[in-house]
CSV table of C-alpha atoms in Angstrom, one decimal:
chain,number,residue,atom,x,y,z
M,507,MET,CA,4.1,-32.1,-0.2
M,508,TYR,CA,7.0,-31.2,-2.2
M,509,LYS,CA,8.0,-27.5,-2.1
M,510,LYS,CA,7.6,-27.4,-5.9
M,511,ASP,CA,4.1,-29.1,-6.0
M,512,HIS,CA,2.8,-26.8,-3.1
M,513,ILE,CA,3.8,-23.3,-4.8
M,514,GLN,CA,1.5,-23.6,-7.5
M,515,PHE,CA,-1.3,-22.9,-5.2
M,516,TYR,CA,0.0,-19.6,-4.0
M,517,GLY,CA,-0.1,-16.9,-6.8
M,518,PHE,CA,1.0,-13.0,-7.3
M,519,LEU,CA,-0.5,-10.6,-8.8
M,520,GLY,CA,1.9,-7.0,-8.8
M,521,ILE,CA,0.0,-3.9,-10.0
M,522,GLY,CA,2.4,-0.9,-11.1
M,523,GLN,CA,6.0,-0.2,-10.3
M,524,PHE,CA,5.6,-1.6,-6.4
M,525,GLY,CA,3.9,-4.3,-7.1
M,526,GLY,CA,6.6,-5.4,-10.0
M,527,ASN,CA,9.1,-5.3,-8.0
M,528,ALA,CA,7.5,-7.0,-4.6
M,529,THR,CA,7.0,-9.9,-7.2
M,530,LYS,CA,10.2,-10.6,-8.7
M,531,LYS,CA,11.9,-13.0,-6.4
M,532,PHE,CA,8.5,-14.9,-6.3
M,533,GLU,CA,8.8,-15.6,-10.0
M,534,GLU,CA,12.3,-16.4,-9.6
M,535,ALA,CA,11.5,-18.7,-6.6
M,536,GLY,CA,9.0,-20.4,-9.0
M,537,TYR,CA,5.4,-19.1,-7.6
M,538,PRO,CA,3.1,-18.0,-10.7
M,539,CYS,CA,3.2,-14.3,-10.8
M,540,VAL,CA,1.5,-11.8,-13.1
M,541,VAL,CA,2.5,-8.2,-13.4
M,542,ALA,CA,0.1,-5.2,-14.7
M,543,ASN,CA,0.9,-2.0,-15.2
M,544,SER,CA,-0.7,1.0,-16.8
M,545,SER,CA,3.2,2.2,-18.2
M,546,VAL,CA,4.9,0.2,-21.1
M,547,GLU,CA,8.2,1.8,-19.8
M,548,ASP,CA,8.0,0.4,-16.1
M,549,LEU,CA,6.7,-2.9,-17.3
M,550,ALA,CA,9.9,-2.7,-19.9
M,551,THR,CA,12.5,-2.3,-17.1
M,552,ARG,CA,10.6,-5.5,-15.4
M,553,GLY,CA,11.5,-8.6,-17.1
M,554,ALA,CA,8.6,-10.8,-16.4
M,555,LYS,CA,7.4,-13.7,-17.5
M,556,ASN,CA,3.7,-12.7,-17.9
M,557,LYS,CA,2.9,-9.0,-18.3
M,558,PHE,CA,-0.1,-7.3,-18.5
M,559,HIS,CA,-0.5,-4.1,-19.8
M,560,PHE,CA,-3.7,-2.0,-19.2
M,561,ARG,CA,-4.9,-1.2,-22.8
M,562,ASN,CA,-4.9,2.6,-23.3
M,563,GLY,CA,-2.8,3.6,-20.3
M,564,GLN,CA,0.3,5.4,-20.5
M,565,GLY,CA,0.9,5.5,-16.7
M,566,CYS,CA,-1.1,7.3,-14.0
M,567,HIS,CA,1.0,9.4,-12.4
M,568,LYS,CA,-0.2,9.4,-8.8
M,569,ASP,CA,-3.9,9.7,-9.9
M,570,ARG,CA,-6.0,7.3,-9.0
M,571,LYS,CA,-8.9,8.3,-10.7
M,572,LYS,CA,-7.3,7.9,-14.1
M,573,SER,CA,-6.3,4.3,-12.6
M,574,LYS,CA,-9.7,3.5,-11.7
M,575,ALA,CA,-10.9,4.3,-15.3
M,576,LEU,CA,-8.2,2.2,-16.9
M,577,LEU,CA,-9.3,-0.6,-14.5
M,578,LYS,CA,-13.1,-0.7,-15.8
M,579,GLU,CA,-11.7,-0.6,-19.5
M,580,ASN,CA,-9.4,-3.9,-19.0
M,581,LEU,CA,-11.3,-5.6,-16.2
M,582,GLU,CA,-12.4,-8.4,-17.8
M,583,LEU,CA,-8.8,-9.0,-19.6
M,584,LEU,CA,-7.5,-8.9,-16.3
M,585,ILE,CA,-9.6,-11.7,-14.7
M,586,ASP,CA,-8.6,-13.7,-17.5
M,587,GLU,CA,-5.2,-13.2,-17.2
M,588,VAL,CA,-5.3,-14.2,-13.6
M,589,ARG,CA,-6.9,-16.7,-14.2
M,590,SER,CA,-5.0,-18.4,-17.4
M,591,LYS,CA,-1.7,-18.0,-16.1
M,592,MET,CA,-2.4,-19.3,-12.1
M,593,PRO,CA,-4.9,-21.9,-12.9
M,594,ALA,CA,-4.7,-24.0,-9.9
M,595,ILE,CA,-4.1,-21.0,-7.0
M,596,THR,CA,-5.9,-20.9,-3.5
M,597,THR,CA,-4.8,-17.9,-2.6
M,598,LEU,CA,-3.8,-14.7,-4.3
M,599,PHE,CA,-1.4,-12.3,-3.0
M,600,ILE,CA,-1.7,-9.0,-4.5
M,601,CYS,CA,1.1,-6.8,-4.2
M,602,ALA,CA,0.6,-2.6,-5.2
M,603,SER,CA,1.9,0.5,-3.4
M,604,SER,CA,-0.5,2.8,-1.4
M,605,ALA,CA,0.9,5.8,-2.8
M,606,GLY,CA,1.0,5.4,-6.4
M,607,GLY,CA,-1.0,5.7,-9.0
M,608,THR,CA,-2.1,2.4,-10.8
M,609,GLY,CA,-1.8,0.5,-7.7
M,610,SER,CA,-3.5,2.8,-5.3
M,611,GLY,CA,-6.2,3.3,-7.3
M,612,MET,CA,-7.0,-0.4,-8.5
M,613,LEU,CA,-5.8,-2.6,-5.0
M,614,ALA,CA,-9.2,-2.7,-3.2
M,615,ALA,CA,-11.2,-3.0,-6.1
M,616,VAL,CA,-9.0,-6.0,-7.7
M,617,ALA,CA,-8.8,-7.5,-4.4
M,618,LYS,CA,-12.6,-7.6,-3.9
M,619,ILE,CA,-13.4,-8.6,-7.5
M,620,LEU,CA,-11.2,-11.4,-8.2
M,621,SER,CA,-12.3,-12.6,-4.9
M,622,ASN,CA,-15.7,-12.6,-5.8
M,623,GLN,CA,-15.0,-14.0,-9.2
M,624,LEU,CA,-11.9,-16.5,-8.6
M,625,GLY,CA,-13.6,-17.7,-4.9
M,626,ILE,CA,-10.2,-17.9,-3.7
M,627,ASN,CA,-8.4,-16.6,-0.7
M,628,ILE,CA,-6.5,-12.9,-1.2
M,629,CYS,CA,-4.3,-11.8,0.7
M,630,ILE,CA,-3.2,-8.1,-0.2
M,631,VAL,CA,0.2,-6.7,0.2
M,632,THR,CA,1.3,-2.9,0.0
M,633,VAL,CA,3.3,-0.4,1.2
M,634,LEU,CA,3.5,3.3,3.0
M,635,PRO,CA,5.3,6.0,2.0
M,636,ASP,CA,8.2,7.5,4.6
M,637,LYS,CA,8.6,11.3,5.3
M,638,SER,CA,10.2,11.9,2.0
M,639,GLU,CA,7.2,11.2,-0.3
M,640,ASN,CA,4.9,14.5,-0.9
M,641,PHE,CA,1.1,15.1,-0.4
M,642,GLN,CA,-0.1,13.2,-3.3
M,643,SER,CA,1.7,10.4,-1.9
M,644,TYR,CA,0.3,10.7,1.3
M,645,ALA,CA,-3.5,11.6,0.3
M,646,ASN,CA,-3.4,8.8,-2.0
M,647,THR,CA,-2.3,6.1,1.3
M,648,VAL,CA,-5.5,7.6,3.1
M,649,GLU,CA,-8.4,7.1,0.3
M,650,LEU,CA,-6.7,3.5,-0.2
M,651,PHE,CA,-7.2,2.3,3.3
M,652,GLN,CA,-11.0,4.1,3.6
M,653,GLU,CA,-11.6,1.6,0.5
M,654,ILE,CA,-9.4,-1.3,2.3
M,655,GLU,CA,-11.2,-0.7,5.6
M,656,LYS,CA,-14.5,-1.7,4.4
M,657,LEU,CA,-13.2,-5.0,2.4
M,658,ASP,CA,-14.7,-7.8,4.2
M,659,VAL,CA,-13.8,-10.3,1.3
M,660,ILE,CA,-9.9,-10.5,1.9
M,661,GLY,CA,-7.5,-12.4,4.2
M,662,ALA,CA,-4.1,-11.5,5.3
M,663,THR,CA,-3.2,-7.6,4.6
M,664,PHE,CA,0.9,-7.5,4.7
M,665,ILE,CA,1.4,-3.4,5.1
M,666,LEU,CA,4.9,-3.1,4.8
M,667,ASP,CA,6.8,0.6,5.8
M,668,ASN,CA,9.0,2.1,3.4
M,669,SER,CA,10.0,4.3,6.8
M,670,LYS,CA,11.5,1.0,8.4
M,671,ASN,CA,14.5,1.3,5.7
M,672,ARG,CA,16.2,3.3,3.6
M,673,ASP,CA,16.7,0.8,0.6
M,674,LYS,CA,13.5,0.3,-0.2
M,675,LEU,CA,14.1,-2.9,-2.6
M,676,LYS,CA,15.6,-4.3,0.5
M,677,ILE,CA,12.2,-4.5,2.0
M,678,ASN,CA,11.1,-6.5,-0.4
M,679,GLU,CA,13.8,-8.9,-0.4
M,680,ILE,CA,13.0,-9.7,3.3
M,681,PHE,CA,9.3,-9.8,2.6
M,682,PHE,CA,10.2,-12.5,0.1
M,683,THR,CA,12.5,-14.5,2.5
M,684,HIS,CA,10.1,-14.5,5.6
M,685,LEU,CA,6.8,-15.1,3.8
M,686,ASP,CA,8.5,-18.2,1.4
M,687,ALA,CA,9.7,-19.5,4.5
M,688,LEU,CA,6.4,-19.6,5.6
M,689,LEU,CA,5.1,-20.8,2.5
M,690,THR,CA,7.5,-23.8,1.6
M,691,ASN,CA,6.6,-25.5,5.2
M,692,ASP,CA,10.0,-27.2,6.2
M,693,ASN,CA,9.2,-28.1,9.7
M,694,GLY,CA,7.8,-31.1,11.9
M,695,GLY,CA,8.8,-33.0,14.3
M,696,ASP,CA,7.6,-36.1,17.4
M,697,TYR,CA,6.6,-32.2,19.2
M,698,GLY,CA,4.8,-30.7,16.2
M,699,CYS,CA,3.8,-29.3,12.9
M,700,LEU,CA,2.5,-26.2,11.5
M,701,ASP,CA,0.6,-28.0,8.5
M,702,ARG,CA,-0.8,-26.4,5.4
M,703,SER,CA,-3.9,-25.9,6.6
M,704,GLU,CA,-2.9,-24.0,9.6
M,705,ILE,CA,-1.0,-22.1,7.3
M,706,ASN,CA,-3.8,-21.3,4.8
M,707,LYS,CA,-6.0,-20.6,7.9
M,708,LEU,CA,-3.2,-18.1,9.0
M,709,LEU,CA,-3.2,-16.2,5.3
M,710,SER,CA,-7.2,-16.3,5.1
M,711,THR,CA,-7.7,-14.5,8.5
M,712,PRO,CA,-8.8,-10.4,7.9
M,713,GLY,CA,-6.6,-7.8,9.9
M,714,MET,CA,-3.0,-7.0,9.3
M,715,ALA,CA,-0.1,-9.9,9.6
M,716,VAL,CA,3.4,-9.5,10.2
M,717,ILE,CA,6.0,-12.5,9.9
M,718,SER,CA,9.4,-12.9,11.6
M,719,LYS,CA,12.6,-15.2,10.6
M,720,LEU,CA,15.5,-15.6,12.7
M,721,GLY,CA,18.5,-18.1,12.8
M,722,LYS,CA,18.2,-21.1,15.1
M,723,ASP,CA,20.3,-19.3,17.7
M,724,ASN,CA,17.6,-15.9,17.9
M,725,MET,CA,14.5,-17.2,19.3
M,726,ASP,CA,14.7,-14.8,22.1
M,727,LYS,CA,14.7,-12.1,20.0
M,728,PHE,CA,11.3,-12.8,18.1
M,729,VAL,CA,9.2,-10.6,20.3
M,730,SER,CA,11.1,-7.4,19.4
M,731,ILE,CA,11.4,-8.6,15.9
M,732,LEU,CA,7.8,-8.9,15.6
M,733,THR,CA,6.9,-6.2,17.2
M,734,SER,CA,9.2,-3.2,16.2
M,735,ALA,CA,12.0,-4.2,14.7
M,736,ASN,CA,10.9,-5.3,11.5
M,737,ILE,CA,9.7,-4.2,7.7
M,738,TYR,CA,6.0,-3.7,8.6
M,739,ALA,CA,4.0,-1.0,10.2
M,740,PRO,CA,3.8,-0.5,13.8
M,741,LEU,CA,1.5,-2.5,15.6
M,742,GLU,CA,-1.2,-0.8,17.6
M,743,PRO,CA,-0.8,-1.3,21.4
M,744,ASN,CA,-4.6,-2.5,21.8
M,745,LYS,CA,-3.2,-6.1,22.2
M,746,VAL,CA,-5.8,-7.7,19.3
M,747,VAL,CA,-4.5,-10.6,17.8
M,748,ARG,CA,-6.4,-13.8,16.2
M,749,TYR,CA,-3.9,-17.1,15.6
M,750,VAL,CA,-0.1,-17.2,16.0
M,751,GLY,CA,1.7,-19.5,14.0
M,752,ILE,CA,5.2,-20.5,15.0
M,753,MET,CA,7.7,-22.8,13.2
M,754,SER,CA,10.8,-23.5,15.7
M,755,CYS,CA,14.1,-25.0,15.8
M,756,ASN,CA,13.3,-26.3,18.6
M,757,THR,CA,11.2,-29.1,20.4
M,758,HIS,CA,9.4,-26.4,22.8
M,759,VAL,CA,8.2,-23.1,22.6
M,760,GLU,CA,8.0,-20.4,25.5
M,761,LEU,CA,4.6,-18.2,24.7
M,762,ASP,CA,4.1,-15.9,27.6
M,763,GLN,CA,6.3,-13.1,27.0
M,764,LEU,CA,5.0,-12.9,23.3
M,765,TYR,CA,1.2,-13.3,24.8
M,766,SER,CA,2.1,-10.2,27.1
M,767,VAL,CA,3.3,-8.0,24.3
M,768,VAL,CA,1.3,-8.9,21.4
M,769,GLY,CA,-2.3,-10.2,23.1
M,770,THR,CA,-3.8,-13.8,23.7
M,771,PRO,CA,-4.7,-15.2,20.4
M,772,ILE,CA,-7.6,-17.7,19.5
M,773,ASP,CA,-5.4,-20.6,19.0
M,774,CYS,CA,-1.6,-21.2,18.1
M,775,TYR,CA,-0.2,-23.4,15.5
M,776,ILE,CA,3.4,-24.9,16.6
M,777,GLY,CA,5.7,-26.7,14.4
M,778,THR,CA,9.1,-28.0,15.2
M,779,SER,CA,12.4,-29.1,14.3
M,780,ALA,CA,12.4,-26.4,11.3
M,781,PRO,CA,15.7,-25.0,9.7
M,782,SER,CA,15.0,-21.3,11.1
M,783,ASN,CA,12.9,-19.7,13.5
M,784,VAL,CA,9.2,-19.0,11.6
M,785,CYS,CA,6.2,-16.4,13.1
M,786,MET,CA,3.2,-15.0,11.6
M,787,LEU,CA,0.7,-12.7,13.4
M,788,THR,CA,-2.7,-12.8,11.7
M,789,GLY,CA,-5.7,-10.6,12.8
M,790,LEU,CA,-4.1,-7.5,14.1
M,791,THR,CA,-5.8,-4.1,13.8
M,792,LEU,CA,-5.0,-2.0,10.9
M,793,PRO,CA,-1.9,0.7,12.0
M,794,LYS,CA,-4.7,3.2,12.8
M,795,ALA,CA,-2.0,5.5,14.5
M,796,ARG,CA,0.8,5.2,11.9
M,797,LEU,CA,-2.2,6.2,9.1
M,798,ASN,CA,-3.4,9.2,10.9
M,799,GLU,CA,0.7,10.5,11.0
M,800,ILE,CA,0.3,10.0,7.0
M,801,LYS,CA,-2.8,11.8,7.3
M,802,SER,CA,-1.6,14.8,8.9
M,803,MET,CA,1.5,14.8,6.4
M,804,ALA,CA,-1.0,14.9,4.0
M,805,GLN,CA,-2.8,17.7,5.9
M,806,THR,CA,0.0,19.8,6.6
M,807,ASN,CA,1.1,19.7,3.2
M,808,ALA,CA,-2.1,20.8,1.6
M,809,GLU,CA,-1.8,24.2,3.8
M,810,ILE,CA,1.9,24.5,2.4
M,811,ILE,CA,0.9,24.2,-1.1
M,812,GLN,CA,-2.8,26.3,-0.4
M,813,LYS,CA,-0.2,29.1,1.0
M,814,GLY,CA,1.9,28.7,-1.7
M,815,ILE,CA,-1.0,29.0,-4.6
M,816,MET,CA,-2.6,32.1,-2.4
M,817,ALA,CA,0.8,34.1,-2.5
M,818,ALA,CA,0.8,33.3,-6.5
M,819,SER,CA,-2.3,34.5,-7.2
M,820,ASN,CA,-1.5,38.1,-5.9
M,821,GLY,CA,0.0,40.8,-7.8
M,822,LEU,CA,3.1,41.4,-8.5
M,823,PHE,CA,3.7,44.5,-6.9
M,824,ASP,CA,2.3,45.7,-3.8
M,825,ASP,CA,0.7,49.2,-5.1
M,826,SER,CA,0.6,50.5,-8.5
M,827,ILE,CA,2.2,53.5,-10.2
M,828,ASP,CA,2.1,55.5,-13.4
M,829,PHE,CA,6.0,55.5,-14.0
M,830,LEU,CA,5.0,56.6,-17.8
M,831,GLY,CA,2.9,59.7,-16.9
M,832,ALA,CA,4.8,60.6,-13.8
M,833,PHE,CA,6.4,63.8,-15.2
M,834,ASP,CA,3.6,64.7,-17.9
M,835,THR,CA,3.3,68.7,-17.6
M,836,ASP,CA,0.6,68.7,-20.0
M,837,THR,CA,-3.1,68.7,-18.0
M,838,LYS,CA,-6.1,67.1,-19.4
M,839,PRO,CA,-9.1,69.6,-19.0
M,840,LYS,CA,-11.4,68.1,-16.9
M,841,LYS,CA,-14.3,66.4,-18.8
M,842,GLU,CA,-17.8,67.8,-17.9
M,843,GLU,CA,-20.6,65.8,-17.7
M,844,LYS,CA,-23.7,67.3,-19.2
M,845,VAL,CA,-26.7,67.5,-16.3
M,846,SER,CA,-30.1,68.6,-17.2
M,847,SER,CA,-32.0,71.5,-15.4
M,848,LEU,CA,-34.0,69.2,-13.4
M,849,ASP,CA,-30.3,68.2,-11.4
M,850,ILE,CA,-29.2,71.7,-11.1
M,851,LEU,CA,-32.9,72.4,-9.7
M,852,SER,CA,-32.5,69.5,-7.3
M,853,GLU,CA,-29.7,71.4,-5.8
M,854,PHE,CA,-31.7,73.8,-4.3
M,855,LEU,CA,-34.6,72.3,-3.1
């Protein structure tokens, strides 16, 4: 199948500012896209073909409750928008930041609802905050992943990490380059082909997923790129992996080193004679260590903020003094309280 024919089956829904940015390259490449936001201003900065504004939304300023309320009000409209703008898709990538308001608040719910309503595979694409963020970003991330962990109706989850590159937009570009190389499926020869059904199997496998793409002469760097020198959240060291997909420039692929580091998969799909080396791991454990690091940062920031608020609630001065009356010479007569005869008598009893 020619590239321009099959990309219609892979749609991208960007929610919030990150979602709009992350889908830009895919839209330019011809993939069907919808960009949704609660902020008119954010939508205006993204020259998307298909824009969806959440009615009565004026931005969510990282308030997940406000985001969920807007979703409830606009839910049917959003479902209809995706249906009408992406009629042929079999897999939908929902892109939204874990730390923001609009995207973080809606991501998990939208994933479950669209899976149910459209009967298609849903992949999540999100991004973790780096150390330059604040309490609200960290708290939103923890809350979102508590929701994602409970989802049982989604496929691959791509977890990008802003701590991996100072240029956040560069992370989006790299992700596009890698995923597009997989979806275009440019490989195949006498020694094997990674076909469309195998790609869809990789994408429909639950758990964290990572992809890497390297030039012809860099196959020896695959393991380090997949496990550390990449744009994704760090892999857990438990060596849990379900499937591996490889498109290799060569006719033979050595897998021993890869398996020794990431674990032994249920199956490995291999394609040869590709223009570049592409590898995808699916069914990985969610990045528990990285997420707990973010949780710790949220707790630390919360303690600092609470101490500041408590300090601010104290009086301006440690003690009090009557400066205005400090040099008054007139003494006011002591006001005598009138007591009854019985009170006087009680002193003697």
